[in-house]
Amino acid sequence: MKLNIIPVKWADEGVAMLDQRLLPTEEKWLMLRSYNEVADGIRDMVVRGAPAIGVSAAYGVALGAKQFVGTTVADLEEELEYICEVLGATRPTAINLFWAIDRMKRTFAAGRDEGLSVSEIKQRLVDDAKAIHDEDIESQRLIAQFGGELIDNDSTVLTHCNAGALATGGVWGTALGVIRGAVDQGKIVRVIADETRPYLQGSRLTAWELLQDDIPVTLITDNMSGHMMKRGEVQAVVVGSDRIAANGDVANKIGTYMVAVLARRHGIPFYVAAPLSTIDMNCPSGDDIPIEERDRREISHMKDIQLSPDGIGISNYAFDVTPNDLVTAIITEKGIARAPYTESLKKQFEG
Ligand code: MRU
């Protein structure tokens, strides 16, 4: 394994992002030179995946602060309020976005209350955004270590969407972190990647990412997983999450719920890997998680090719919620949480 994919980086001129819209055929980096460009990058899916969105938003706030030309802390505060509003309006489901913005707001408030100057507060914000990024990578490393233990040697693991290095601060990933962790522990692991209609994060990103690390991957269409589970070709399912409610209900890429139901039917463990920054203790259950709905054109067209007739209804929910009773365990940087999640998740924040 090379373990060298980092999709977003802080640079002197702005925030550099690997353009995930072009993968797997083109590896192109974009330089986003303002917080507005970072917001566009998140909205337009240059970067995607909950932890990666959080890291990018933190860098967006830091960049906006760095480019602030005013001279008073009060004016900087007003500007930051606006910057955070713009970044917070990009995508509604991934809680990491709001988690990172809140943390940056607290960093500002601490600097202001300590009586720091505008330039000192700007530096604090840049430093904290970098710390959020470093901590995210460290969390994925621990998730990989804990989660790797749950995977049997010589097994095939199915995953949905892309919850890899590309979807996080980088290196390990969450669900793919668990797989990398198992490989790191010397186990033989093969991966089945659902292609993940309509945005194809599985075929474009997960397959590309695993290929970089020489982990064997087989791509399937989303409707093949039941057949393969029935044939005994899947030993575990591991997915990431965009937001986990306090009761353990898991919002993740559309289609995850279907996979979880199938896994239960076939007695296959269904694991969710996510850092604590993805757990929303203010959200009592999955019913309270806002679900993004995206452009119908993602379904009606494949690039410029029209796939369905004009004049019909099209639903494009980007995420679904898997009820906690279908989740075998939730793997975080603090260890493994099991049902009842209301208690075990709370403990993860205490320990
Ligand atoms: O719409 P996306 O590509 O941002 O959705 C990403 C997912 O659903 C991932 O599975 C989730 O964010 C976990 S990422 C470690």
mmCIF file of N, CA, C and O in Angstrom, residues 196-293:
data_model
loop_
_atom_site.group_PDB
_atom_site.id
_atom_site.type_symbol
_atom_site.label_atom_id
_atom_site.label_comp_id
_atom_site.label_asym_id
_atom_site.label_seq_id
_atom_site.Cartn_x
_atom_site.Cartn_y
_atom_site.Cartn_z
ATOM 1 N N THR A 196 -22.621 2.562 -7.243
ATOM 2 C CA THR A 196 -23.243 3.696 -6.545
ATOM 3 C C THR A 196 -23.832 4.737 -7.508
ATOM 4 O O THR A 196 -23.334 5.856 -7.650
ATOM 5 N N ARG A 197 -24.918 4.287 -8.163
ATOM 6 C CA ARG A 197 -25.697 5.205 -8.994
ATOM 7 C C ARG A 197 -26.301 6.304 -8.119
ATOM 8 O O ARG A 197 -26.663 6.017 -6.985
ATOM 9 N N PRO A 198 -26.497 7.519 -8.583
ATOM 10 C CA PRO A 198 -26.183 7.947 -9.945
ATOM 11 C C PRO A 198 -24.811 8.615 -10.099
ATOM 12 O O PRO A 198 -24.359 8.801 -11.214
ATOM 13 N N TYR A 199 -24.151 8.953 -8.988
ATOM 14 C CA TYR A 199 -22.932 9.763 -9.132
ATOM 15 C C TYR A 199 -21.678 8.899 -9.300
ATOM 16 O O TYR A 199 -20.605 9.413 -9.571
ATOM 17 N N LEU A 200 -21.831 7.593 -9.093
ATOM 18 C CA LEU A 200 -20.783 6.617 -9.390
ATOM 19 C C LEU A 200 -19.496 6.787 -8.568
ATOM 20 O O LEU A 200 -18.394 6.554 -9.054
ATOM 21 N N GLN A 201 -19.670 7.154 -7.297
ATOM 22 C CA GLN A 201 -18.491 7.273 -6.429
ATOM 23 C C GLN A 201 -17.778 5.924 -6.278
ATOM 24 O O GLN A 201 -16.571 5.878 -6.077
ATOM 25 N N GLY A 202 -18.559 4.819 -6.359
ATOM 26 C CA GLY A 202 -17.944 3.496 -6.213
ATOM 27 C C GLY A 202 -17.056 3.151 -7.392
ATOM 28 O O GLY A 202 -15.897 2.762 -7.229
ATOM 29 N N SER A 203 -17.593 3.317 -8.590
ATOM 30 C CA SER A 203 -16.807 2.906 -9.770
ATOM 31 C C SER A 203 -15.724 3.921 -10.093
ATOM 32 O O SER A 203 -14.604 3.554 -10.452
ATOM 33 N N ARG A 204 -16.021 5.206 -9.915
ATOM 34 C CA ARG A 204 -15.018 6.217 -10.294
ATOM 35 C C ARG A 204 -13.937 6.374 -9.224
ATOM 36 O O ARG A 204 -12.757 6.524 -9.560
ATOM 37 N N LEU A 205 -14.359 6.348 -7.948
ATOM 38 C CA LEU A 205 -13.435 6.745 -6.880
ATOM 39 C C LEU A 205 -12.916 5.568 -6.054
ATOM 40 O O LEU A 205 -11.702 5.435 -5.855
ATOM 41 N N THR A 206 -13.830 4.715 -5.555
ATOM 42 C CA THR A 206 -13.379 3.594 -4.716
ATOM 43 C C THR A 206 -12.489 2.650 -5.528
ATOM 44 O O THR A 206 -11.424 2.233 -5.060
ATOM 45 N N ALA A 207 -12.909 2.335 -6.738
ATOM 46 C CA ALA A 207 -12.110 1.424 -7.569
ATOM 47 C C ALA A 207 -10.744 2.048 -7.862
ATOM 48 O O ALA A 207 -9.702 1.383 -7.765
ATOM 49 N N TRP A 208 -10.723 3.335 -8.173
ATOM 50 C CA TRP A 208 -9.456 4.038 -8.465
ATOM 51 C C TRP A 208 -8.543 4.023 -7.251
ATOM 52 O O TRP A 208 -7.354 3.703 -7.332
ATOM 53 N N GLU A 209 -9.156 4.338 -6.092
ATOM 54 C CA GLU A 209 -8.371 4.459 -4.863
ATOM 55 C C GLU A 209 -7.743 3.128 -4.449
ATOM 56 O O GLU A 209 -6.570 3.072 -4.057
ATOM 57 N N LEU A 210 -8.524 2.049 -4.541
ATOM 58 C CA LEU A 210 -7.996 0.741 -4.126
ATOM 59 C C LEU A 210 -6.913 0.261 -5.092
ATOM 60 O O LEU A 210 -5.946 -0.379 -4.677
ATOM 61 N N LEU A 211 -7.090 0.615 -6.348
ATOM 62 C CA LEU A 211 -6.069 0.264 -7.345
ATOM 63 C C LEU A 211 -4.728 0.927 -6.991
ATOM 64 O O LEU A 211 -3.669 0.313 -7.126
ATOM 65 N N GLN A 212 -4.776 2.173 -6.519
ATOM 66 C CA GLN A 212 -3.539 2.878 -6.139
ATOM 67 C C GLN A 212 -2.798 2.110 -5.048
ATOM 68 O O GLN A 212 -1.572 2.124 -4.984
ATOM 69 N N ASP A 213 -3.565 1.455 -4.150
ATOM 70 C CA ASP A 213 -2.949 0.757 -3.021
ATOM 71 C C ASP A 213 -2.848 -0.757 -3.245
ATOM 72 O O ASP A 213 -2.638 -1.515 -2.286
ATOM 73 N N ASP A 214 -3.027 -1.191 -4.497
ATOM 74 C CA ASP A 214 -2.892 -2.620 -4.849
ATOM 75 C C ASP A 214 -3.804 -3.534 -4.036
ATOM 76 O O ASP A 214 -3.421 -4.657 -3.693
ATOM 77 N N ILE A 215 -5.000 -3.051 -3.693
ATOM 78 C CA ILE A 215 -5.970 -3.910 -3.006
ATOM 79 C C ILE A 215 -6.958 -4.414 -4.063
ATOM 80 O O ILE A 215 -7.565 -3.608 -4.773
ATOM 81 N N PRO A 216 -7.106 -5.736 -4.186
ATOM 82 C CA PRO A 216 -7.953 -6.271 -5.256
ATOM 83 C C PRO A 216 -9.405 -5.811 -5.123
ATOM 84 O O PRO A 216 -9.998 -5.928 -4.059
ATOM 85 N N VAL A 217 -9.949 -5.275 -6.212
ATOM 86 C CA VAL A 217 -11.314 -4.748 -6.165
ATOM 87 C C VAL A 217 -12.110 -5.220 -7.377
ATOM 88 O O VAL A 217 -11.595 -5.250 -8.495
ATOM 89 N N THR A 218 -13.352 -5.628 -7.103
ATOM 90 C CA THR A 218 -14.266 -6.033 -8.168
ATOM 91 C C THR A 218 -15.447 -5.071 -8.152
ATOM 92 O O THR A 218 -16.073 -4.869 -7.106
ATOM 93 N N LEU A 219 -15.732 -4.505 -9.309
ATOM 94 C CA LEU A 219 -16.827 -3.535 -9.414
ATOM 95 C C LEU A 219 -18.115 -4.256 -9.780
ATOM 96 O O LEU A 219 -18.114 -5.129 -10.657
ATOM 97 N N ILE A 220 -19.208 -3.903 -9.087
ATOM 98 C CA ILE A 220 -20.516 -4.467 -9.461
ATOM 99 C C ILE A 220 -21.546 -3.334 -9.572
ATOM 100 O O ILE A 220 -21.345 -2.254 -9.013
ATOM 101 N N THR A 221 -22.629 -3.602 -10.271
ATOM 102 C CA THR A 221 -23.724 -2.631 -10.269
ATOM 103 C C THR A 221 -24.454 -2.782 -8.932
ATOM 104 O O THR A 221 -24.372 -3.825 -8.270
ATOM 105 N N ASP A 222 -25.162 -1.751 -8.534
ATOM 106 C CA ASP A 222 -25.787 -1.750 -7.209
ATOM 107 C C ASP A 222 -26.788 -2.911 -7.036
ATOM 108 O O ASP A 222 -26.982 -3.390 -5.930
ATOM 109 N N ASN A 223 -27.388 -3.328 -8.140
ATOM 110 C CA ASN A 223 -28.416 -4.371 -8.016
ATOM 111 C C ASN A 223 -27.842 -5.788 -8.016
ATOM 112 O O ASN A 223 -28.581 -6.755 -8.068
ATOM 113 N N MET A 224 -26.527 -5.954 -7.955
ATOM 114 C CA MET A 224 -25.933 -7.293 -7.918
ATOM 115 C C MET A 224 -25.634 -7.778 -6.502
ATOM 116 O O MET A 224 -25.355 -8.960 -6.296
ATOM 117 N N SER A 225 -25.661 -6.873 -5.518
ATOM 118 C CA SER A 225 -25.135 -7.262 -4.203
ATOM 119 C C SER A 225 -25.947 -8.387 -3.561
ATOM 120 O O SER A 225 -25.367 -9.288 -2.946
ATOM 121 N N GLY A 226 -27.282 -8.374 -3.718
ATOM 122 C CA GLY A 226 -28.105 -9.425 -3.124
ATOM 123 C C GLY A 226 -27.729 -10.795 -3.679
ATOM 124 O O GLY A 226 -27.554 -11.764 -2.935
ATOM 125 N N HIS A 227 -27.569 -10.851 -4.967
ATOM 126 C CA HIS A 227 -27.202 -12.101 -5.630
ATOM 127 C C HIS A 227 -25.869 -12.621 -5.096
ATOM 128 O O HIS A 227 -25.722 -13.808 -4.787
ATOM 129 N N MET A 228 -24.919 -11.721 -4.950
ATOM 130 C CA MET A 228 -23.584 -12.155 -4.521
ATOM 131 C C MET A 228 -23.579 -12.547 -3.038
ATOM 132 O O MET A 228 -22.886 -13.483 -2.641
ATOM 133 N N MET A 229 -24.366 -11.854 -2.241
ATOM 134 C CA MET A 229 -24.462 -12.244 -0.825
ATOM 135 C C MET A 229 -25.087 -13.635 -0.716
ATOM 136 O O MET A 229 -24.646 -14.468 0.065
ATOM 137 N N LYS A 230 -26.115 -13.878 -1.495
ATOM 138 C CA LYS A 230 -26.809 -15.176 -1.465
ATOM 139 C C LYS A 230 -25.872 -16.310 -1.852
ATOM 140 O O LYS A 230 -25.978 -17.425 -1.353
ATOM 141 N N ARG A 231 -24.928 -16.008 -2.754
ATOM 142 C CA ARG A 231 -23.976 -17.031 -3.192
ATOM 143 C C ARG A 231 -22.807 -17.199 -2.212
ATOM 144 O O ARG A 231 -21.887 -17.957 -2.474
ATOM 145 N N GLY A 232 -22.813 -16.439 -1.118
ATOM 146 C CA GLY A 232 -21.741 -16.562 -0.127
ATOM 147 C C GLY A 232 -20.461 -15.850 -0.538
ATOM 148 O O GLY A 232 -19.376 -16.162 -0.043
ATOM 149 N N GLU A 233 -20.591 -14.874 -1.426
ATOM 150 C CA GLU A 233 -19.386 -14.205 -1.932
ATOM 151 C C GLU A 233 -19.011 -12.950 -1.144
ATOM 152 O O GLU A 233 -18.079 -12.248 -1.507
ATOM 153 N N VAL A 234 -19.773 -12.658 -0.086
ATOM 154 C CA VAL A 234 -19.483 -11.460 0.731
ATOM 155 C C VAL A 234 -19.406 -11.881 2.202
ATOM 156 O O VAL A 234 -20.339 -12.494 2.720
ATOM 157 N N GLN A 235 -18.308 -11.539 2.880
ATOM 158 C CA GLN A 235 -18.178 -11.921 4.294
ATOM 159 C C GLN A 235 -18.459 -10.750 5.247
ATOM 160 O O GLN A 235 -18.713 -10.960 6.427
ATOM 161 N N ALA A 236 -18.358 -9.534 4.757
ATOM 162 C CA ALA A 236 -18.653 -8.371 5.614
ATOM 163 C C ALA A 236 -18.996 -7.180 4.726
ATOM 164 O O ALA A 236 -18.557 -7.108 3.573
ATOM 165 N N VAL A 237 -19.791 -6.262 5.287
ATOM 166 C CA VAL A 237 -20.062 -4.984 4.614
ATOM 167 C C VAL A 237 -19.482 -3.883 5.502
ATOM 168 O O VAL A 237 -19.655 -3.916 6.726
ATOM 169 N N VAL A 238 -18.755 -2.952 4.894
ATOM 170 C CA VAL A 238 -18.267 -1.778 5.643
ATOM 171 C C VAL A 238 -18.596 -0.534 4.834
ATOM 172 O O VAL A 238 -18.273 -0.451 3.641
ATOM 173 N N VAL A 239 -19.251 0.420 5.482
ATOM 174 C CA VAL A 239 -19.570 1.695 4.822
ATOM 175 C C VAL A 239 -19.152 2.849 5.729
ATOM 176 O O VAL A 239 -18.873 2.661 6.914
ATOM 177 N N GLY A 240 -19.135 4.052 5.152
ATOM 178 C CA GLY A 240 -18.893 5.263 5.937
ATOM 179 C C GLY A 240 -20.221 5.891 6.322
ATOM 180 O O GLY A 240 -21.278 5.252 6.237
ATOM 181 N N SER A 241 -20.190 7.138 6.736
ATOM 182 C CA SER A 241 -21.437 7.828 7.061
ATOM 183 C C SER A 241 -21.277 9.330 6.888
ATOM 184 O O SER A 241 -20.176 9.875 7.010
ATOM 185 N N ASP A 242 -22.380 9.972 6.597
ATOM 186 C CA ASP A 242 -22.414 11.438 6.516
ATOM 187 C C ASP A 242 -22.920 12.056 7.803
ATOM 188 O O ASP A 242 -22.610 13.195 8.114
ATOM 189 N N ARG A 243 -23.731 11.281 8.539
ATOM 190 C CA ARG A 243 -24.191 11.758 9.850
ATOM 191 C C ARG A 243 -24.791 10.566 10.598
ATOM 192 O O ARG A 243 -25.641 9.847 10.057
ATOM 193 N N ILE A 244 -24.343 10.405 11.817
ATOM 194 C CA ILE A 244 -24.898 9.346 12.663
ATOM 195 C C ILE A 244 -25.671 10.014 13.789
ATOM 196 O O ILE A 244 -25.136 10.888 14.483
ATOM 197 N N ALA A 245 -26.937 9.627 13.951
ATOM 198 C CA ALA A 245 -27.759 10.216 15.016
ATOM 199 C C ALA A 245 -27.350 9.616 16.364
ATOM 200 O O ALA A 245 -26.688 8.572 16.423
ATOM 201 N N ALA A 246 -27.792 10.265 17.442
ATOM 202 C CA ALA A 246 -27.413 9.831 18.793
ATOM 203 C C ALA A 246 -27.874 8.400 19.086
ATOM 204 O O ALA A 246 -27.279 7.710 19.914
ATOM 205 N N ASN A 247 -28.924 7.930 18.399
ATOM 206 C CA ASN A 247 -29.413 6.560 18.641
ATOM 207 C C ASN A 247 -28.760 5.538 17.699
ATOM 208 O O ASN A 247 -29.167 4.384 17.671
ATOM 209 N N GLY A 248 -27.772 5.981 16.906
ATOM 210 C CA GLY A 248 -27.058 5.040 16.037
ATOM 211 C C GLY A 248 -27.654 4.877 14.653
ATOM 212 O O GLY A 248 -27.135 4.094 13.844
ATOM 213 N N ASP A 249 -28.723 5.592 14.327
ATOM 214 C CA ASP A 249 -29.219 5.571 12.942
ATOM 215 C C ASP A 249 -28.158 6.229 12.060
ATOM 216 O O ASP A 249 -27.561 7.244 12.450
ATOM 217 N N VAL A 250 -27.956 5.656 10.860
ATOM 218 C CA VAL A 250 -26.811 6.067 10.038
ATOM 219 C C VAL A 250 -27.264 6.622 8.685
ATOM 220 O O VAL A 250 -27.848 5.897 7.871
ATOM 221 N N ALA A 251 -26.990 7.910 8.453
ATOM 222 C CA ALA A 251 -27.229 8.463 7.114
ATOM 223 C C ALA A 251 -25.978 8.226 6.277
ATOM 224 O O ALA A 251 -24.861 8.509 6.716
ATOM 225 N N ASN A 252 -26.164 7.666 5.115
ATOM 226 C CA ASN A 252 -25.036 7.465 4.184
ATOM 227 C C ASN A 252 -25.601 7.478 2.760
ATOM 228 O O ASN A 252 -26.806 7.608 2.550
ATOM 229 N N LYS A 253 -24.712 7.356 1.819
ATOM 230 C CA LYS A 253 -25.070 7.449 0.396
ATOM 231 C C LYS A 253 -26.293 6.595 0.066
ATOM 232 O O LYS A 253 -26.432 5.475 0.547
ATOM 233 N N ILE A 254 -27.158 7.135 -0.766
ATOM 234 C CA ILE A 254 -28.378 6.441 -1.168
ATOM 235 C C ILE A 254 -28.043 5.009 -1.632
ATOM 236 O O ILE A 254 -27.099 4.814 -2.402
ATOM 237 N N GLY A 255 -28.813 4.059 -1.113
ATOM 238 C CA GLY A 255 -28.555 2.649 -1.439
ATOM 239 C C GLY A 255 -27.954 1.894 -0.270
ATOM 240 O O GLY A 255 -27.999 0.657 -0.231
ATOM 241 N N THR A 256 -27.426 2.618 0.711
ATOM 242 C CA THR A 256 -26.800 1.952 1.867
ATOM 243 C C THR A 256 -27.836 1.143 2.649
ATOM 244 O O THR A 256 -27.575 0.013 3.083
ATOM 245 N N TYR A 257 -29.020 1.724 2.815
ATOM 246 C CA TYR A 257 -30.094 1.047 3.569
ATOM 247 C C TYR A 257 -30.430 -0.314 2.936
ATOM 248 O O TYR A 257 -30.557 -1.332 3.622
ATOM 249 N N MET A 258 -30.500 -0.301 1.597
ATOM 250 C CA MET A 258 -30.791 -1.534 0.857
ATOM 251 C C MET A 258 -29.733 -2.603 1.144
ATOM 252 O O MET A 258 -30.049 -3.770 1.376
ATOM 253 N N VAL A 259 -28.479 -2.171 1.149
ATOM 254 C CA VAL A 259 -27.364 -3.101 1.399
ATOM 255 C C VAL A 259 -27.461 -3.649 2.819
ATOM 256 O O VAL A 259 -27.248 -4.845 3.062
ATOM 257 N N ALA A 260 -27.830 -2.777 3.780
ATOM 258 C CA ALA A 260 -27.917 -3.206 5.179
ATOM 259 C C ALA A 260 -29.024 -4.248 5.359
ATOM 260 O O ALA A 260 -28.853 -5.231 6.084
ATOM 261 N N VAL A 261 -30.161 -4.035 4.687
ATOM 262 C CA VAL A 261 -31.267 -4.999 4.776
ATOM 263 C C VAL A 261 -30.817 -6.345 4.200
ATOM 264 O O VAL A 261 -31.053 -7.410 4.781
ATOM 265 N N LEU A 262 -30.136 -6.291 3.073
ATOM 266 C CA LEU A 262 -29.646 -7.524 2.439
ATOM 267 C C LEU A 262 -28.630 -8.233 3.332
ATOM 268 O O LEU A 262 -28.631 -9.457 3.449
ATOM 269 N N ALA A 263 -27.745 -7.447 3.939
ATOM 270 C CA ALA A 263 -26.722 -8.046 4.807
ATOM 271 C C ALA A 263 -27.397 -8.777 5.966
ATOM 272 O O ALA A 263 -27.040 -9.914 6.305
ATOM 273 N N ARG A 264 -28.407 -8.158 6.567
ATOM 274 C CA ARG A 264 -29.127 -8.806 7.678
ATOM 275 C C ARG A 264 -29.789 -10.103 7.202
ATOM 276 O O ARG A 264 -29.725 -11.141 7.859
ATOM 277 N N ARG A 265 -30.414 -10.053 6.045
ATOM 278 C CA ARG A 265 -31.096 -11.243 5.491
ATOM 279 C C ARG A 265 -30.140 -12.420 5.331
ATOM 280 O O ARG A 265 -30.506 -13.568 5.486
ATOM 281 N N HIS A 266 -28.857 -12.092 5.031
ATOM 282 C CA HIS A 266 -27.884 -13.146 4.758
ATOM 283 C C HIS A 266 -26.915 -13.372 5.913
ATOM 284 O O HIS A 266 -25.918 -14.091 5.762
ATOM 285 N N GLY A 267 -27.188 -12.763 7.065
ATOM 286 C CA GLY A 267 -26.356 -12.990 8.253
ATOM 287 C C GLY A 267 -24.940 -12.453 8.112
ATOM 288 O O GLY A 267 -23.994 -12.992 8.697
ATOM 289 N N ILE A 268 -24.793 -11.361 7.330
ATOM 290 C CA ILE A 268 -23.460 -10.780 7.096
ATOM 291 C C ILE A 268 -23.313 -9.538 7.981
ATOM 292 O O ILE A 268 -24.222 -8.695 8.015
ATOM 293 N N PRO A 269 -22.196 -9.391 8.708
ATOM 294 C CA PRO A 269 -22.051 -8.189 9.549
ATOM 295 C C PRO A 269 -22.019 -6.919 8.713
ATOM 296 O O PRO A 269 -21.413 -6.881 7.643
ATOM 297 N N PHE A 270 -22.693 -5.881 9.232
ATOM 298 C CA PHE A 270 -22.783 -4.583 8.556
ATOM 299 C C PHE A 270 -22.125 -3.546 9.468
ATOM 300 O O PHE A 270 -22.669 -3.177 10.509
ATOM 301 N N TYR A 271 -20.908 -3.121 9.101
ATOM 302 C CA TYR A 271 -20.146 -2.191 9.934
ATOM 303 C C TYR A 271 -20.180 -0.776 9.340
ATOM 304 O O TYR A 271 -20.133 -0.598 8.120
ATOM 305 N N VAL A 272 -20.207 0.203 10.241
ATOM 306 C CA VAL A 272 -20.134 1.614 9.838
ATOM 307 C C VAL A 272 -18.877 2.203 10.462
ATOM 308 O O VAL A 272 -18.644 2.058 11.667
ATOM 309 N N ALA A 273 -18.055 2.845 9.632
ATOM 310 C CA ALA A 273 -16.815 3.448 10.127
ATOM 311 C C ALA A 273 -16.908 4.961 9.960
ATOM 312 O O ALA A 273 -17.178 5.459 8.861
ATOM 313 N N ALA A 274 -16.692 5.692 11.060
ATOM 314 C CA ALA A 274 -16.807 7.166 10.983
ATOM 315 C C ALA A 274 -16.113 7.799 12.187
ATOM 316 O O ALA A 274 -16.150 7.240 13.286
ATOM 317 N N PRO A 275 -15.519 8.970 11.989
ATOM 318 C CA PRO A 275 -14.935 9.666 13.139
ATOM 319 C C PRO A 275 -16.021 10.296 14.009
ATOM 320 O O PRO A 275 -17.168 10.450 13.563
ATOM 321 N N LEU A 276 -15.669 10.678 15.229
ATOM 322 C CA LEU A 276 -16.657 11.292 16.128
ATOM 323 C C LEU A 276 -17.256 12.561 15.515
ATOM 324 O O LEU A 276 -18.385 12.926 15.817
ATOM 325 N N SER A 277 -16.493 13.224 14.625
ATOM 326 C CA SER A 277 -17.011 14.448 13.998
ATOM 327 C C SER A 277 -18.206 14.179 13.091
ATOM 328 O O SER A 277 -18.885 15.114 12.652
ATOM 329 N N THR A 278 -18.496 12.902 12.826
ATOM 330 C CA THR A 278 -19.664 12.545 12.009
ATOM 331 C C THR A 278 -20.878 12.219 12.884
ATOM 332 O O THR A 278 -21.989 12.067 12.389
ATOM 333 N N ILE A 279 -20.653 12.105 14.195
ATOM 334 C CA ILE A 279 -21.762 11.747 15.090
ATOM 335 C C ILE A 279 -22.422 13.025 15.610
ATOM 336 O O ILE A 279 -21.749 13.889 16.171
ATOM 337 N N ASP A 280 -23.724 13.120 15.380
ATOM 338 C CA ASP A 280 -24.471 14.321 15.758
ATOM 339 C C ASP A 280 -25.317 14.008 16.985
ATOM 340 O O ASP A 280 -26.453 13.534 16.864
ATOM 341 N N MET A 281 -24.754 14.285 18.150
ATOM 342 C CA MET A 281 -25.465 13.962 19.400
ATOM 343 C C MET A 281 -26.691 14.864 19.600
ATOM 344 O O MET A 281 -27.521 14.592 20.464
ATOM 345 N N ASN A 282 -26.791 15.930 18.788
ATOM 346 C CA ASN A 282 -27.984 16.786 18.869
ATOM 347 C C ASN A 282 -29.120 16.274 18.006
ATOM 348 O O ASN A 282 -30.195 16.873 17.951
ATOM 349 N N CYS A 283 -28.866 15.224 17.270
ATOM 350 C CA CYS A 283 -29.870 14.629 16.393
ATOM 351 C C CYS A 283 -30.361 13.352 17.070
ATOM 352 O O CYS A 283 -29.637 12.354 17.089
ATOM 353 N N PRO A 284 -31.555 13.352 17.653
ATOM 354 C CA PRO A 284 -31.976 12.161 18.409
ATOM 355 C C PRO A 284 -32.086 10.904 17.543
ATOM 356 O O PRO A 284 -31.700 9.822 17.966
ATOM 357 N N SER A 285 -32.616 11.048 16.326
ATOM 358 C CA SER A 285 -32.766 9.847 15.478
ATOM 359 C C SER A 285 -32.575 10.222 14.011
ATOM 360 O O SER A 285 -32.490 11.406 13.665
ATOM 361 N N GLY A 286 -32.530 9.197 13.169
ATOM 362 C CA GLY A 286 -32.341 9.412 11.738
ATOM 363 C C GLY A 286 -33.421 10.264 11.105
ATOM 364 O O GLY A 286 -33.194 10.933 10.087
ATOM 365 N N ASP A 287 -34.619 10.278 11.723
ATOM 366 C CA ASP A 287 -35.723 11.088 11.177
ATOM 367 C C ASP A 287 -35.382 12.575 11.189
ATOM 368 O O ASP A 287 -35.994 13.365 10.469
ATOM 369 N N ASP A 288 -34.441 12.955 12.038
ATOM 370 C CA ASP A 288 -34.092 14.383 12.163
ATOM 371 C C ASP A 288 -32.951 14.790 11.239
ATOM 372 O O ASP A 288 -32.503 15.938 11.271
ATOM 373 N N ILE A 289 -32.424 13.868 10.434
ATOM 374 C CA ILE A 289 -31.290 14.187 9.566
ATOM 375 C C ILE A 289 -31.796 14.732 8.229
ATOM 376 O O ILE A 289 -32.580 14.066 7.543
ATOM 377 N N PRO A 290 -31.364 15.942 7.844
ATOM 378 C CA PRO A 290 -31.805 16.475 6.545
ATOM 379 C C PRO A 290 -31.170 15.687 5.392
ATOM 380 O O PRO A 290 -29.975 15.406 5.422
ATOM 381 N N ILE A 291 -31.988 15.322 4.438
ATOM 382 C CA ILE A 291 -31.504 14.509 3.309
ATOM 383 C C ILE A 291 -31.422 15.383 2.060
ATOM 384 O O ILE A 291 -32.433 15.934 1.605
ATOM 385 N N GLU A 292 -30.225 15.478 1.517
ATOM 386 C CA GLU A 292 -30.005 16.287 0.312
ATOM 387 C C GLU A 292 -30.733 15.670 -0.888
ATOM 388 O O GLU A 292 -30.705 14.455 -1.073
ATOM 389 N N GLU A 293 -31.364 16.548 -1.671
ATOM 390 C CA GLU A 293 -31.919 16.092 -2.956
ATOM 391 C C GLU A 293 -31.167 16.823 -4.049
ATOM 392 O O GLU A 293 -30.988 18.032 -3.979
#
